[in-house]
């Protein structure tokens, strides 16, 4: 771990210097789902905006996806793995009970003797990781940080439950953050309300070698929907007020990709036209902690997000957890 002494800490920013992603090759389409449960292409598209999602192969794991996304981000940053000071993986679907996916990833990357840990904040996990990485860099604990959001959500999906099985997909997205004097992460704000557990959970645990409780995702969609729209609007207001930026200054809204109607409601609240919103859920579904970095990586690679753009990232998930982050890209 490197330590830095700087006279003016206010001039230190955590800047996203690269992005990366990985999606499994297997596509699960709405027509495939029509053959599995009582649903329709029309219902899924009008109620969620999702057209297809990716499902990992039998011999693939969330750490495999994290590794591929991390390699992509490292290559795009043009850095060596030896420059990385901390690895944070946001996931709810680590390969093992322990050690963490971050430690497995560290080993796969051949990096020794740096901190590596997972964050479990469900769909908000990537934003929680960004906040933590920002604090590490601002407090001179680290210089260069790898964050990966990776989730094998399909492991927890009951493909007989039409309420949930149409929503989720697998994937991984990554960023490299580096200390910079020019603005990067401007402000972050995270929240949690544990009373949300009844509305969105996968309650199983392992006890005495047995799975105890229901291992599948249960969601009361309508309640989650309403809370998500309100929480995301509130956090956007708060970030703008505290940072003194205006809605008009936002170049791109990059939201968690759960439901197009939640995204449209959030954009509407900000008076942002949908052509200023990055939408990838039609192709990926809801990939939990991977959703925001996957959307960011897509937007960078197709040339939508450019250096100097002001990005509002925000997300909501199980816990409940939610948060947002204003970033100068
Ligand atoms: O990432 C974590 C955060 N997650 C979210 O933010 C997700 C939030 N929730 C949602 O996105 C939406 O609530 C859902 C997409 C899950 C559901 O949409 P909805 O418009 O809230 O539908 P609903 O739950 O109110 O159900 C409406 C109807 C029901 O039938 P009845 O009772 O009106 O006859 C459901 O049984 O749609 C039915 N339904 C379906 N029909 C066809 C529910 N799932 C399906 C389905 N196909 N897959």
XYZ file of N, CA, C and O in Angstrom, residues 48-175:
512
model
N -41.227 -3.671 -18.389
C -39.838 -3.581 -17.889
C -38.858 -2.943 -18.885
O -37.837 -2.417 -18.473
N -39.098 -3.068 -20.179
C -38.143 -2.585 -21.192
C -37.086 -3.609 -21.563
O -36.225 -3.347 -22.403
N -37.143 -4.804 -20.940
C -36.083 -5.801 -21.173
C -36.432 -6.680 -22.380
O -37.555 -7.174 -22.489
N -35.446 -6.859 -23.271
C -35.662 -7.719 -24.441
C -34.909 -9.044 -24.290
O -35.358 -10.079 -24.731
N -33.713 -8.959 -23.698
C -32.937 -10.186 -23.490
C -31.968 -9.974 -22.335
O -31.728 -8.847 -21.904
N -31.451 -11.073 -21.823
C -30.458 -11.010 -20.756
C -29.437 -12.113 -21.005
O -29.693 -13.036 -21.780
N -28.241 -11.978 -20.385
C -27.180 -12.975 -20.564
C -27.146 -13.902 -19.347
O -27.346 -13.455 -18.212
N -26.836 -15.172 -19.606
C -26.777 -16.162 -18.528
C -25.429 -16.857 -18.604
O -25.012 -17.308 -19.684
N -24.735 -16.957 -17.448
C -23.398 -17.541 -17.538
C -23.454 -19.039 -17.837
O -24.450 -19.715 -17.579
N -22.359 -19.528 -18.412
C -22.272 -20.943 -18.776
C -22.083 -21.783 -17.508
O -21.699 -21.261 -16.458
N -22.349 -23.095 -17.632
C -22.227 -23.989 -16.468
C -20.827 -23.950 -15.866
O -20.662 -24.093 -14.655
N -19.815 -23.765 -16.727
C -18.438 -23.768 -16.207
C -17.917 -22.354 -15.918
O -16.720 -22.153 -15.767
N -18.835 -21.367 -15.852
C -18.436 -19.980 -15.594
C -18.933 -19.560 -14.212
O -20.000 -19.995 -13.791
N -18.192 -18.628 -13.571
C -18.616 -18.161 -12.244
C -18.583 -16.638 -12.213
O -18.083 -15.994 -13.144
N -19.072 -16.072 -11.117
C -19.049 -14.610 -11.009
C -17.608 -14.097 -10.979
O -17.312 -13.024 -11.495
N -16.693 -14.875 -10.381
C -15.288 -14.425 -10.366
C -14.680 -14.489 -11.771
O -13.870 -13.635 -12.131
N -15.092 -15.475 -12.563
C -14.619 -15.511 -13.966
C -15.058 -14.240 -14.699
O -14.289 -13.635 -15.444
N -16.316 -13.865 -14.487
C -16.821 -12.652 -15.153
C -16.056 -11.428 -14.635
O -15.671 -10.548 -15.416
N -15.830 -11.377 -13.305
C -15.101 -10.246 -12.703
C -13.690 -10.159 -13.294
O -13.203 -9.063 -13.612
N -13.057 -11.318 -13.457
C -11.691 -11.347 -13.999
C -11.670 -10.769 -15.419
O -10.833 -9.928 -15.750
N -12.603 -11.215 -16.253
C -12.628 -10.737 -17.646
C -12.892 -9.227 -17.717
O -12.277 -8.518 -18.525
N -13.802 -8.738 -16.881
C -14.085 -7.293 -16.867
C -12.873 -6.522 -16.350
O -12.523 -5.449 -16.871
N -12.217 -7.074 -15.325
C -11.036 -6.412 -14.747
C -9.912 -6.320 -15.766
O -9.273 -5.264 -15.928
N -9.673 -7.413 -16.490
C -8.606 -7.414 -17.514
C -8.895 -6.346 -18.577
O -8.007 -5.610 -19.013
N -10.166 -6.247 -18.967
C -10.557 -5.244 -19.968
C -10.247 -3.829 -19.450
O -9.663 -2.994 -20.162
N -10.621 -3.561 -18.193
C -10.394 -2.217 -17.617
C -8.901 -1.933 -17.452
O -8.445 -0.809 -17.699
N -8.144 -2.937 -17.036
C -6.689 -2.751 -16.836
C -6.019 -2.443 -18.189
O -5.202 -1.538 -18.309
N -6.435 -3.202 -19.200
C -5.886 -2.979 -20.558
C -6.253 -1.567 -21.044
O -5.406 -0.831 -21.549
N -7.487 -1.177 -20.844
C -7.932 0.140 -21.320
C -7.275 1.292 -20.552
O -7.173 2.406 -21.063
N -6.850 1.019 -19.312
C -6.162 2.047 -18.518
C -4.688 2.118 -18.880
O -3.985 3.056 -18.487
N -4.207 1.099 -19.594
C -2.798 1.031 -19.950
C -1.909 1.076 -18.705
O -0.920 1.812 -18.663
N -2.308 0.334 -17.682
C -1.495 0.248 -16.464
C -1.075 -1.202 -16.255
O -1.649 -2.112 -16.864
N -0.094 -1.372 -15.366
C 0.313 -2.731 -15.015
C -0.438 -3.126 -13.740
O -0.799 -2.265 -12.923
N -0.684 -4.410 -13.558
C -1.402 -4.852 -12.352
C -0.645 -4.457 -11.080
O -1.254 -4.287 -10.025
N 0.675 -4.280 -11.192
C 1.457 -3.923 -9.999
C 1.136 -2.513 -9.505
O 1.481 -2.149 -8.387
N 0.463 -1.708 -10.336
C 0.097 -0.346 -9.905
C -1.164 -0.325 -9.041
O -1.487 0.691 -8.438
N -1.904 -1.432 -9.020
C -3.189 -1.444 -8.287
C -2.931 -1.570 -6.786
O -2.202 -2.459 -6.338
N -3.528 -0.656 -5.996
C -3.317 -0.620 -4.544
C -4.431 -1.314 -3.759
O -4.224 -1.699 -2.608
N -5.624 -1.373 -4.317
C -6.777 -1.963 -3.619
C -7.694 -2.585 -4.666
O -7.854 -2.022 -5.756
N -8.290 -3.726 -4.327
C -9.321 -4.327 -5.192
C -10.623 -4.415 -4.392
O -10.642 -4.957 -3.277
N -11.695 -3.853 -4.965
C -13.013 -3.964 -4.334
C -13.955 -4.629 -5.342
O -14.051 -4.169 -6.487
N -14.597 -5.690 -4.923
C -15.593 -6.340 -5.785
C -16.971 -6.184 -5.130
O -17.149 -6.542 -3.960
N -17.904 -5.619 -5.877
C -19.288 -5.518 -5.413
C -20.029 -6.725 -5.979
O -20.073 -6.907 -7.201
N -20.583 -7.553 -5.090
C -21.273 -8.762 -5.547
C -22.172 -9.300 -4.445
O -21.909 -9.088 -3.257
N -23.228 -10.005 -4.858
C -24.009 -10.803 -3.902
C -23.924 -12.280 -4.273
O -24.657 -13.101 -3.741
N -23.000 -12.597 -5.197
C -22.956 -13.968 -5.704
C -21.506 -14.437 -5.845
O -21.104 -14.923 -6.909
N -20.741 -14.265 -4.765
C -19.335 -14.684 -4.790
C -19.245 -16.200 -5.010
O -20.174 -16.944 -4.691
N -18.108 -16.627 -5.547
C -17.930 -18.051 -5.863
C -17.984 -18.928 -4.622
O -18.412 -20.080 -4.686
N -17.484 -18.387 -3.504
C -17.373 -19.197 -2.274
C -18.000 -18.437 -1.116
O -18.155 -17.219 -1.188
N -18.291 -19.167 -0.025
C -18.755 -18.476 1.187
C -17.618 -17.558 1.650
O -17.832 -16.408 1.979
N -16.442 -18.089 1.710
C -15.223 -17.296 1.819
C -14.088 -18.114 1.250
O -14.212 -19.338 1.165
N -12.975 -17.514 0.809
C -12.703 -16.072 0.806
C -13.535 -15.321 -0.241
O -14.266 -15.923 -1.020
N -13.358 -14.006 -0.218
C -14.143 -13.116 -1.073
C -13.761 -13.278 -2.551
O -12.663 -13.747 -2.879
N -14.658 -12.847 -3.419
C -14.324 -12.803 -4.845
C -13.125 -11.885 -5.091
O -12.333 -12.122 -6.001
N -13.009 -10.818 -4.283
C -11.890 -9.885 -4.474
C -10.551 -10.598 -4.242
O -9.584 -10.367 -4.974
N -10.500 -11.482 -3.237
C -9.260 -12.230 -2.990
C -9.005 -13.236 -4.104
O -7.866 -13.406 -4.550
N -10.072 -13.897 -4.570
C -9.906 -14.834 -5.692
C -9.409 -14.088 -6.929
O -8.532 -14.564 -7.657
N -9.972 -12.905 -7.141
C -9.581 -12.088 -8.300
C -8.131 -11.626 -8.169
O -7.364 -11.668 -9.144
N -7.750 -11.199 -6.974
C -6.363 -10.765 -6.738
C -5.394 -11.875 -7.130
O -4.403 -11.656 -7.831
N -5.726 -13.086 -6.711
C -4.871 -14.233 -7.001
C -4.802 -14.490 -8.515
O -3.725 -14.717 -9.070
N -5.976 -14.411 -9.177
C -6.013 -14.629 -10.628
C -5.194 -13.570 -11.362
O -4.606 -13.834 -12.408
N -5.189 -12.336 -10.813
C -4.445 -11.250 -11.468
C -2.959 -11.282 -11.115
O -2.171 -10.487 -11.634
N -2.581 -12.160 -10.196
C -1.175 -12.287 -9.802
C -0.670 -11.116 -8.987
O 0.506 -10.768 -9.039
N -1.580 -10.492 -8.211
C -1.189 -9.335 -7.396
C -1.030 -9.801 -5.952
O -1.861 -10.553 -5.444
N 0.035 -9.342 -5.289
C 0.292 -9.772 -3.910
C 0.174 -8.585 -2.957
O 0.479 -7.454 -3.314
N -0.262 -8.872 -1.759
C -0.093 -7.959 -0.626
C -0.737 -6.588 -0.790
O -0.137 -5.568 -0.486
N -1.936 -6.563 -1.305
C -2.744 -5.337 -1.250
C -4.104 -5.720 -0.675
O -4.503 -6.879 -0.779
N -4.834 -4.769 -0.081
C -6.157 -5.116 0.438
C -7.111 -5.493 -0.692
O -7.067 -4.887 -1.777
N -7.951 -6.488 -0.432
C -8.948 -6.922 -1.418
C -10.159 -7.405 -0.640
O -10.021 -8.226 0.273
N -11.321 -6.874 -0.966
C -12.527 -7.277 -0.216
C -13.780 -7.078 -1.062
O -13.790 -6.290 -2.009
N -14.835 -7.810 -0.684
C -16.131 -7.681 -1.359
C -17.034 -6.729 -0.584
O -16.919 -6.593 0.637
N -17.947 -6.113 -1.331
C -19.021 -5.322 -0.728
C -20.342 -5.952 -1.142
O -20.551 -6.212 -2.327
N -21.206 -6.197 -0.176
C -22.550 -6.687 -0.485
C -23.539 -5.575 -0.194
O -23.903 -5.338 0.950
N -23.915 -4.854 -1.229
C -24.984 -3.862 -1.115
C -25.931 -4.053 -2.296
O -26.533 -3.109 -2.788
N -26.026 -5.308 -2.766
C -26.927 -5.699 -3.855
C -26.744 -4.766 -5.062
O -25.610 -4.504 -5.455
N -27.845 -4.261 -5.603
C -27.751 -3.470 -6.840
C -27.032 -2.139 -6.640
O -26.632 -1.500 -7.615
N -26.882 -1.695 -5.381
C -26.158 -0.445 -5.108
C -24.677 -0.706 -4.835
O -23.934 0.231 -4.517
N -24.248 -1.952 -4.924
C -22.893 -2.317 -4.497
C -21.796 -1.552 -5.216
O -20.801 -1.142 -4.597
N -21.961 -1.349 -6.510
C -20.912 -0.631 -7.254
C -20.780 0.800 -6.734
O -19.673 1.323 -6.602
N -21.912 1.437 -6.425
C -21.856 2.821 -5.922
C -21.231 2.868 -4.527
O -20.441 3.769 -4.222
N -21.577 1.903 -3.681
C -20.922 1.825 -2.368
C -19.405 1.684 -2.545
O -18.618 2.295 -1.821
N -19.001 0.855 -3.508
C -17.560 0.645 -3.746
C -16.905 1.930 -4.239
O -15.783 2.266 -3.824
N -17.611 2.669 -5.095
C -17.060 3.950 -5.586
C -16.853 4.911 -4.418
O -15.830 5.599 -4.352
N -17.844 4.971 -3.524
C -17.715 5.880 -2.378
C -16.508 5.500 -1.526
O -15.732 6.352 -1.083
N -16.346 4.185 -1.320
C -15.224 3.733 -0.489
C -13.886 4.011 -1.172
O -12.939 4.489 -0.549
N -13.816 3.754 -2.467
C -12.569 3.998 -3.206
C -12.230 5.487 -3.203
O -11.066 5.884 -3.058
N -13.261 6.312 -3.340
C -13.062 7.766 -3.314
C -12.451 8.186 -1.966
O -11.497 8.967 -1.916
N -12.997 7.616 -0.889
C -12.484 7.948 0.451
C -11.045 7.470 0.620
O -10.209 8.169 1.205
N -10.724 6.296 0.098
C -9.341 5.775 0.178
C -8.376 6.726 -0.523
O -7.287 7.006 -0.032
N -8.775 7.183 -1.706
C -7.871 8.038 -2.483
C -7.770 9.417 -1.845
O -6.683 9.964 -1.666
N -8.910 9.962 -1.417
C -8.893 11.306 -0.813
C -8.141 11.323 0.508
O -7.601 12.361 0.895
N -8.136 10.209 1.229
C -7.427 10.202 2.508
C -6.013 9.644 2.356
O -5.396 9.244 3.340
N -5.529 9.604 1.138
C -4.132 9.232 0.849
C -3.779 7.805 1.225
O -2.608 7.487 1.444
N -4.757 6.936 1.301
C -4.465 5.538 1.607
C -4.066 4.790 0.339
O -3.259 3.868 0.389
N -4.627 5.192 -0.781
C -4.345 4.481 -2.033
C -4.286 5.467 -3.182
O -4.808 6.580 -3.105
N -3.672 4.998 -4.245
C -3.466 5.825 -5.438
C -4.285 5.302 -6.618
O -4.889 6.071 -7.367
N -4.325 3.979 -6.750
C -4.978 3.350 -7.906
C -5.840 2.191 -7.403
O -5.345 1.318 -6.682
N -7.127 2.201 -7.780
C -8.051 1.194 -7.235
C -8.833 0.542 -8.363
O -9.320 1.218 -9.270
N -8.930 -0.785 -8.284
C -9.765 -1.550 -9.219
C -11.087 -1.877 -8.535
O -11.093 -2.456 -7.444
N -12.187 -1.452 -9.158
C -13.522 -1.832 -8.662
C -14.190 -2.684 -9.731
O -14.187 -2.323 -10.912
N -14.766 -3.791 -9.293
C -15.553 -4.617 -10.214
C -16.932 -4.843 -9.603
O -17.041 -5.152 -8.409
N -17.960 -4.666 -10.411
C -19.311 -5.105 -10.021
C -19.589 -6.357 -10.828
O -19.547 -6.324 -12.067
N -19.812 -7.479 -10.153
C -19.998 -8.748 -10.880
C -21.085 -9.555 -10.201
O -21.007 -9.797 -8.990
N -22.087 -9.965 -10.946
C -23.121 -10.790 -10.322
C -23.646 -11.888 -11.237
O -23.978 -11.642 -12.396
N -23.683 -13.079 -10.659
C -24.317 -14.241 -11.298
C -25.716 -14.341 -10.697
O -26.024 -15.257 -9.926
N -26.560 -13.376 -11.027
C -27.893 -13.305 -10.405
C -28.726 -14.542 -10.754
O -29.566 -14.978 -9.973
N -28.451 -15.114 -11.935
C -29.256 -16.269 -12.372
C -29.177 -17.428 -11.378
O -30.073 -18.256 -11.333
N -28.102 -17.468 -10.565
C -27.995 -18.532 -9.563
C -29.141 -18.481 -8.548
O -29.466 -19.481 -7.929
N -29.702 -17.284 -8.356
C -30.741 -17.111 -7.323
C -32.125 -16.948 -7.922
O -33.081 -16.630 -7.209
N -32.223 -17.095 -9.262
C -33.523 -16.879 -9.915
C -34.274 -18.204 -10.026
O -33.716 -19.206 -10.475
N -35.536 -18.176 -9.613
C -36.415 -19.331 -9.777
C -37.084 -19.199 -11.154
O -37.947 -18.330 -11.340
N -36.682 -20.033 -12.099
C -37.192 -19.910 -13.466
C -38.609 -20.480 -13.626
O -39.079 -20.704 -14.721
N -39.286 -20.659 -12.439
C -40.723 -20.977 -12.469
C -41.526 -19.792 -11.939
O -42.750 -19.851 -11.880
N -40.836 -18.736 -11.509
C -41.503 -17.575 -10.906
C -41.499 -16.411 -11.908
O -40.490 -15.730 -12.074
N -42.650 -16.178 -12.538
C -42.680 -15.149 -13.590
C -42.490 -13.743 -13.041
O -42.126 -12.819 -13.763
N -42.767 -13.571 -11.720
C -42.595 -12.241 -11.115
C -41.136 -11.783 -11.158
O -40.850 -10.583 -11.150
N -40.205 -12.727 -11.122
C -38.786 -12.331 -11.041
C -37.933 -12.829 -12.207
O -36.958 -12.171 -12.576
N -38.286 -13.984 -12.797
C -37.326 -14.604 -13.735
C -37.148 -13.805 -15.025
O -36.148 -13.980 -15.724
N -38.098 -12.913 -15.327
C -37.958 -12.131 -16.561
C -37.007 -10.940 -16.373
O -36.634 -10.284 -17.351
N -36.652 -10.660 -15.108
C -35.981 -9.385 -14.817
C -34.452 -9.440 -14.865
O -33.814 -8.445 -15.201
N -33.875 -10.585 -14.484
C -32.452 -10.572 -14.134
C -31.546 -11.229 -15.170
O -31.974 -12.103 -15.927
N -30.271 -10.796 -15.158
C -29.248 -11.378 -16.021
C -27.893 -11.332 -15.329
O -27.758 -10.756 -14.240
N -26.905 -11.932 -15.959
C -25.551 -12.014 -15.379
C -24.586 -11.106 -16.145
O -24.760 -10.891 -17.349
N -23.539 -10.655 -15.458
C -22.529 -9.842 -16.141
C -21.558 -9.225 -15.143
O -21.686 -9.417 -13.926
N -20.585 -8.502 -15.679
C -19.599 -7.818 -14.830
C -19.120 -6.543 -15.523
O -18.971 -6.512 -16.746
N -18.921 -5.511 -14.712
C -18.357 -4.258 -15.220
C -17.271 -3.796 -14.259
O -17.339 -4.103 -13.064
N -16.281 -3.090 -14.784
C -15.153 -2.696 -13.933
C -14.710 -1.275 -14.252
O -14.950 -0.775 -15.360
N -14.097 -0.636 -13.269
C -13.435 0.653 -13.507
C -12.090 0.656 -12.784
O -11.914 -0.047 -11.786
